[in-house]
Amino acid sequence: MGPKTAQRLALHLVVSGKSSINRLISSLEEARDQIGYCSICGNLTDTDPCIICADSKRDKSVICVVGYPKDVLAIERAGGYQGVYHVLHGYIEPLKGVGPDDIRVKELLGRVKEGKGEIKEVILATNPDIDGETTALYLARALKPLGVRVTRLARGLPFGADLDYADEVTLAKSLEGRREM
Amino acid sequence: MIISLLLLQNFRNYPYLQLELKPGVSLFLGKNAQGKTNLLEACYYMSTLTSPRAEKESDLALWGASGFSLQGRLEDGSSTTTIRIDVSMTPSLRRRILLNDRPAKRQDLSLSFPCVYFCPDDLYMVKGSSALRRRFMDSLLSREDPVYAKDLSWYHDTVTRRNMALKKAPGDSSWEKTLETLEDLLVDTGSRVLSKRLRLLRSFTEYVKEAYEFISGGECHVSYNSSIGPIDEDLAGIRETFKKTLEKYRTEERLRGMTLVGPHRDDLAIVFRDKTFRYFGSQGQQRSVVLALKMAEARSFEEVFHTKPVLLLDDVLSELDDDKRSRVLSLCSFGYQILLTATDFPKDRGPGFHTFIVKDNNVTPL
């Protein structure tokens, strides 16, 4: 939030009535007291397991691995994904001293092992930047020996884009990641 | 190609300047600190969005101005292109690039307006450390190939992360595994960088040899000195060699907490009758070599962009002897437009030589 937005919010708060401020306070308290982590996927939730993990219609054989809870929201908004999630709460970031033991890697490997063949596919939906890539590669190396299919989100041209307006780097990566039709 | 119109607003010492330029040599003549170099810098900025001497954009704006604007008209045969770059510094740095009045991207600039810049400090490319020669190669390749620039920055990022992991790995199995992962990334991006550098060298070596012969009549050879051992352009081969070399340095890298081999440790070797220039060349020879490297850069751009780049020569004539000076100026007869700064008139001014006097924030044709 920039300083201008912050100022606008603060001014709005001081002039709004007592009752609306109290409602805000109680919502914040509610969030603080009731929201925790799902014991299965690690997503933020007010029930345990979370509604996605508890949903019997979701396909439990596919796990989509993301860095943060906001990524779950993004994929859910996109619709179409019927599997479940695993939230790492971070990426492997050597520059910040964050290693695989500092994020929820062990929990993921445990889930796949305990699934005893029930889990067929792990989709790595980490950011396409260097730390996201390092994390994805690390997970792929660790997951493959467990006999599970490991996939990575496609990279390349944005949907609805004009080919001649795409920058060279994106185009080169799209060519690398081309697929059979 | 030539730049036929240059327009500066609030750039360096110029509140406003409009300059018509012609093919051939344009000489900007004036005393020190009159703003000669600023004109070449403006051209270079329009080509690369970087300055050869300023670290940040705020140094480029007129004192007290909150931004600057540069415009150029480029002519290549029958086609004309206009470039406009508006830079504003407040509240934060913003650049707007327009090519023919349409928004464009940074990488479109070097394609539309390729430039080669040469200043006296470039001598360190021969005399100085290998980092300067790597920077020369990287800057050249990045302008020719945006994918190379991306691969290179990934490679450097991977090296810093790997160095950190090397320090943490001893005795920690999960960091050891992270290190293996980073090694895959290192080999992958590093090999792509290496393959492209070697592909460049294939033609570049010949260009340097020809240019050096043209300037000084002597013989000079450049070659790629790889820290991972002998390699050729084949990507799979490079990967394998890179992996093997890392294996060899395994213990030492962990001991020192540093990535000891890879493209960030390589060098461009400049050899003159089997001896390295850095140690054996005379000042004159070293100057000729830098000139040859720059001419080779121009040739390489010509090959990739299908047009002759504009040569920006900042105060380099004064350091050359008469013979070499006239050779450099004769480049305009090969179709290169040359923008030149000097404090004195060069002796041999051929046809197509246009002189401008630079004085008191003004540039006037002589």
GROMACS .gro file of C-alpha atoms in nm, chain A residues 11-156:
model
  146
   11LEU     CA    1  -0.894   0.943   0.705
   12HIS     CA    2  -1.191   0.728   0.610
   13LEU     CA    3  -1.157   0.532   0.935
   14VAL     CA    4  -1.146   0.833   1.167
   15VAL     CA    5  -1.458   0.989   1.017
   16SER     CA    6  -1.663   0.667   0.994
   17GLY     CA    7  -1.895   0.592   1.284
   18LYS     CA    8  -1.822   0.396   1.600
   19SER     CA    9  -2.024   0.094   1.490
   20SER     CA   10  -1.840   0.041   1.165
   21ILE     CA   11  -1.504   0.068   1.343
   22ASN     CA   12  -1.621  -0.187   1.598
   23ARG     CA   13  -1.729  -0.419   1.317
   24LEU     CA   14  -1.382  -0.387   1.167
   25ILE     CA   15  -1.219  -0.461   1.503
   26SER     CA   16  -1.430  -0.769   1.560
   27SER     CA   17  -1.359  -0.896   1.207
   28LEU     CA   18  -0.988  -0.855   1.270
   29GLU     CA   19  -1.018  -1.037   1.602
   30GLU     CA   20  -1.214  -1.312   1.439
   31ALA     CA   21  -0.947  -1.351   1.173
   32ARG     CA   22  -0.676  -1.358   1.440
   33ASP     CA   23  -0.852  -1.619   1.654
   34GLN     CA   24  -1.007  -1.848   1.397
   35ILE     CA   25  -0.783  -1.857   1.095
   36GLY     CA   26  -0.502  -2.109   1.103
   37TYR     CA   27  -0.329  -2.350   0.872
   38CYS     CA   28  -0.486  -2.659   0.721
   39SER     CA   29  -0.311  -2.965   0.865
   40ILE     CA   30  -0.308  -3.131   0.522
   41CYS     CA   31  -0.229  -2.867   0.261
   42GLY     CA   32  -0.104  -2.579   0.477
   43ASN     CA   33  -0.347  -2.328   0.327
   44LEU     CA   34  -0.508  -2.061   0.545
   45THR     CA   35  -0.842  -2.181   0.676
   46ASP     CA   36  -1.099  -2.142   0.955
   47THR     CA   37  -1.178  -2.515   0.958
   48ASP     CA   38  -0.939  -2.807   0.971
   49PRO     CA   39  -0.906  -2.967   0.723
   50CYS     CA   40  -0.980  -2.676   0.490
   51ILE     CA   41  -1.286  -2.679   0.265
   52ILE     CA   42  -1.082  -2.786  -0.036
   53CYS     CA   43  -0.915  -3.081   0.139
   54ALA     CA   44  -1.251  -3.179   0.295
   55ASP     CA   45  -1.441  -3.160  -0.034
   56SER     CA   46  -1.523  -3.515  -0.144
   57LYS     CA   47  -1.570  -3.399  -0.505
   58ARG     CA   48  -1.207  -3.282  -0.537
   59ASP     CA   49  -0.963  -3.520  -0.699
   60LYS     CA   50  -0.720  -3.620  -0.423
   61SER     CA   51  -0.484  -3.793  -0.667
   62VAL     CA   52  -0.358  -3.461  -0.804
   63ILE     CA   53  -0.167  -3.212  -0.585
   64CYS     CA   54  -0.087  -2.864  -0.706
   65VAL     CA   55   0.217  -2.720  -0.524
   66VAL     CA   56   0.222  -2.342  -0.477
   67GLY     CA   57   0.443  -2.097  -0.288
   68TYR     CA   58   0.182  -1.897  -0.096
   69PRO     CA   59  -0.189  -1.902  -0.003
   70LYS     CA   60  -0.254  -1.619  -0.250
   71ASP     CA   61  -0.151  -1.856  -0.530
   72VAL     CA   62  -0.430  -2.096  -0.427
   73LEU     CA   63  -0.676  -1.809  -0.460
   74ALA     CA   64  -0.537  -1.725  -0.806
   75ILE     CA   65  -0.573  -2.082  -0.933
   76GLU     CA   66  -0.917  -2.120  -0.777
   77ARG     CA   67  -1.026  -1.796  -0.945
   78ALA     CA   68  -0.910  -1.936  -1.277
   79GLY     CA   69  -1.149  -2.228  -1.223
   80GLY     CA   70  -1.112  -2.561  -1.393
   81TYR     CA   71  -0.873  -2.716  -1.142
   82GLN     CA   72  -1.035  -3.005  -0.956
   83GLY     CA   73  -0.742  -3.140  -0.757
   84VAL     CA   74  -0.606  -3.039  -0.417
   85TYR     CA   75  -0.319  -2.811  -0.312
   86HIS     CA   76  -0.002  -2.800  -0.113
   87VAL     CA   77   0.121  -2.461   0.010
   88LEU     CA   78   0.497  -2.439   0.069
   89HIS     CA   79   0.489  -2.102   0.248
   90GLY     CA   80   0.796  -1.980   0.067
   91TYR     CA   81   1.056  -2.082  -0.185
   92ILE     CA   82   1.409  -2.209  -0.148
   93GLU     CA   83   1.595  -1.878  -0.131
   94PRO     CA   84   1.966  -1.929  -0.064
   95LEU     CA   85   2.027  -1.553  -0.052
   96LYS     CA   86   1.792  -1.524   0.245
   97GLY     CA   87   1.924  -1.844   0.399
   98VAL     CA   88   1.591  -2.021   0.336
   99GLY     CA   89   1.654  -2.387   0.259
  100PRO     CA   90   1.421  -2.683   0.188
  101ASP     CA   91   1.385  -2.752   0.563
  102ASP     CA   92   1.251  -2.402   0.623
  103ILE     CA   93   0.950  -2.444   0.396
  104ARG     CA   94   0.689  -2.721   0.384
  105VAL     CA   95   0.885  -2.963   0.165
  106LYS     CA   96   0.895  -3.249   0.416
  107GLU     CA   97   0.517  -3.230   0.457
  108LEU     CA   98   0.471  -3.261   0.081
  109LEU     CA   99   0.702  -3.562   0.053
  110GLY     CA  100   0.525  -3.714   0.354
  111ARG     CA  101   0.186  -3.666   0.187
  112VAL     CA  102   0.300  -3.838  -0.130
  113LYS     CA  103   0.465  -4.125   0.060
  114GLU     CA  104   0.166  -4.179   0.288
  115GLY     CA  105  -0.067  -4.169  -0.012
  116LYS     CA  106   0.079  -4.509  -0.107
  117GLY     CA  107   0.022  -4.477  -0.478
  118GLU     CA  108  -0.305  -4.294  -0.438
  119ILE     CA  109  -0.140  -3.971  -0.550
  120LYS     CA  110  -0.080  -3.989  -0.924
  121GLU     CA  111   0.039  -3.643  -1.016
  122VAL     CA  112   0.212  -3.343  -0.855
  123ILE     CA  113   0.183  -3.015  -1.045
  124LEU     CA  114   0.460  -2.767  -0.962
  125ALA     CA  115   0.304  -2.422  -0.985
  126THR     CA  116   0.595  -2.214  -0.852
  127ASN     CA  117   0.685  -1.872  -0.994
  128PRO     CA  118   0.887  -1.874  -1.316
  129ASP     CA  119   1.169  -1.679  -1.147
  130ILE     CA  120   1.499  -1.817  -1.028
  131ASP     CA  121   1.392  -1.912  -0.675
  132GLY     CA  122   1.067  -2.063  -0.803
  133GLU     CA  123   1.262  -2.259  -1.060
  134THR     CA  124   1.515  -2.381  -0.800
  135THR     CA  125   1.230  -2.494  -0.576
  136ALA     CA  126   1.053  -2.673  -0.863
  137LEU     CA  127   1.372  -2.851  -0.968
  138TYR     CA  128   1.445  -2.952  -0.609
  139LEU     CA  129   1.093  -3.093  -0.566
  140ALA     CA  130   1.105  -3.274  -0.901
  141ARG     CA  131   1.428  -3.448  -0.798
  142ALA     CA  132   1.280  -3.548  -0.463
  143LEU     CA  133   0.939  -3.657  -0.598
  144LYS     CA  134   1.036  -3.862  -0.902
  145PRO     CA  135   1.186  -4.154  -0.704
  146LEU     CA  136   0.847  -4.185  -0.530
  147GLY     CA  137   0.693  -4.297  -0.858
  148VAL     CA  138   0.460  -4.001  -0.902
  149ARG     CA  139   0.409  -3.802  -1.222
  150VAL     CA  140   0.565  -3.457  -1.183
  151THR     CA  141   0.452  -3.171  -1.409
  152ARG     CA  142   0.529  -2.800  -1.430
  153LEU     CA  143   0.303  -2.512  -1.533
  154ALA     CA  144   0.353  -2.417  -1.899
  155ARG     CA  145   0.551  -2.105  -1.976
  156GLY     CA  146   0.517  -1.885  -2.276
   0.00000   0.00000   0.00000
